[in-house]
């Protein structure tokens, strides 16, 4: 009974300050919402950086649910980052925490540790593909 699809203009910002500028023709991502489940996907390209400081945050068209317990409602997906000035040799994951309308990019940094991709990990021109599944209220 509840179905919606469309595109939205995404933003990429730093958790502390600054933004990234999508390249012309790559400023939108698509989404499909069926009931409470939302899938976001597409290709993104950044053509200019305004100095995103802190963890990169990709905006989402909806807010992740915060109604379940024990992180059962955390969203997750995959993302690639190319031409970034940094070679990422580990699997990158898009992680949406409950109550947020953005995702962070998580990578394994060592045997038993992981960290977020920050603005200092990328240069002013980078691109990739992403797919995220999340739960909304």
PDB file of N, CA and C in Angstrom, residues 29 41-44 78-82 127-131:
ATOM      1  N   UNK A  29      20.627  11.051  -6.638  1.00  0.00           N
ATOM      2  CA  UNK A  29      20.584   9.617  -6.388  1.00  0.00           C
ATOM      3  C   UNK A  29      19.128   9.179  -6.440  1.00  0.00           C
ATOM      4  N   UNK A  41      20.288   4.362  -4.250  1.00  0.00           N
ATOM      5  CA  UNK A  41      21.406   3.905  -5.077  1.00  0.00           C
ATOM      6  C   UNK A  41      21.753   4.932  -6.139  1.00  0.00           C
ATOM      7  N   UNK A  42      22.939   4.767  -6.698  1.00  0.00           N
ATOM      8  CA  UNK A  42      23.342   5.625  -7.798  1.00  0.00           C
ATOM      9  C   UNK A  42      24.832   5.822  -7.883  1.00  0.00           C
ATOM     10  N   UNK A  43      25.193   6.674  -8.805  1.00  0.00           N
ATOM     11  CA  UNK A  43      26.593   7.066  -9.014  1.00  0.00           C
ATOM     12  C   UNK A  43      26.725   8.521  -8.584  1.00  0.00           C
ATOM     13  N   UNK A  44      27.811   8.811  -7.936  1.00  0.00           N
ATOM     14  CA  UNK A  44      28.070  10.187  -7.513  1.00  0.00           C
ATOM     15  C   UNK A  44      29.443  10.598  -8.027  1.00  0.00           C
ATOM     16  N   UNK A  78      26.778  -0.594   0.572  1.00  0.00           N
ATOM     17  CA  UNK A  78      28.133  -0.576   0.025  1.00  0.00           C
ATOM     18  C   UNK A  78      28.374   0.744  -0.693  1.00  0.00           C
ATOM     19  N   UNK A  79      29.625   1.125  -0.760  1.00  0.00           N
ATOM     20  CA  UNK A  79      30.017   2.333  -1.475  1.00  0.00           C
ATOM     21  C   UNK A  79      31.427   2.130  -2.009  1.00  0.00           C
ATOM     22  N   UNK A  80      31.707   2.703  -3.157  1.00  0.00           N
ATOM     23  CA  UNK A  80      33.069   2.705  -3.688  1.00  0.00           C
ATOM     24  C   UNK A  80      33.523   4.152  -3.809  1.00  0.00           C
ATOM     25  N   UNK A  81      34.806   4.359  -3.669  1.00  0.00           N
ATOM     26  CA  UNK A  81      35.396   5.683  -3.822  1.00  0.00           C
ATOM     27  C   UNK A  81      36.618   5.531  -4.718  1.00  0.00           C
ATOM     28  N   UNK A  82      36.573   6.167  -5.900  1.00  0.00           N
ATOM     29  CA  UNK A  82      37.669   6.123  -6.869  1.00  0.00           C
ATOM     30  C   UNK A  82      38.238   7.522  -7.071  1.00  0.00           C
ATOM     31  N   UNK A 127      34.826   9.971  -7.076  1.00  0.00           N
ATOM     32  CA  UNK A 127      33.562   9.438  -7.573  1.00  0.00           C
ATOM     33  C   UNK A 127      33.364   8.016  -7.091  1.00  0.00           C
ATOM     34  N   UNK A 128      32.176   7.494  -7.333  1.00  0.00           N
ATOM     35  CA  UNK A 128      31.907   6.117  -6.971  1.00  0.00           C
ATOM     36  C   UNK A 128      30.443   5.753  -7.146  1.00  0.00           C
ATOM     37  N   UNK A 129      30.130   4.572  -6.667  1.00  0.00           N
ATOM     38  CA  UNK A 129      28.779   4.038  -6.703  1.00  0.00           C
ATOM     39  C   UNK A 129      28.362   3.703  -5.281  1.00  0.00           C
ATOM     40  N   UNK A 130      27.054   3.755  -5.012  1.00  0.00           N
ATOM     41  CA  UNK A 130      26.588   3.405  -3.683  1.00  0.00           C
ATOM     42  C   UNK A 130      25.218   2.749  -3.743  1.00  0.00           C
ATOM     43  N   UNK A 131      24.965   1.959  -2.717  1.00  0.00           N
ATOM     44  CA  UNK A 131      23.664   1.332  -2.524  1.00  0.00           C
ATOM     45  C   UNK A 131      23.471   1.161  -1.023  1.00  0.00           C
TER      46      UNK A 131
END
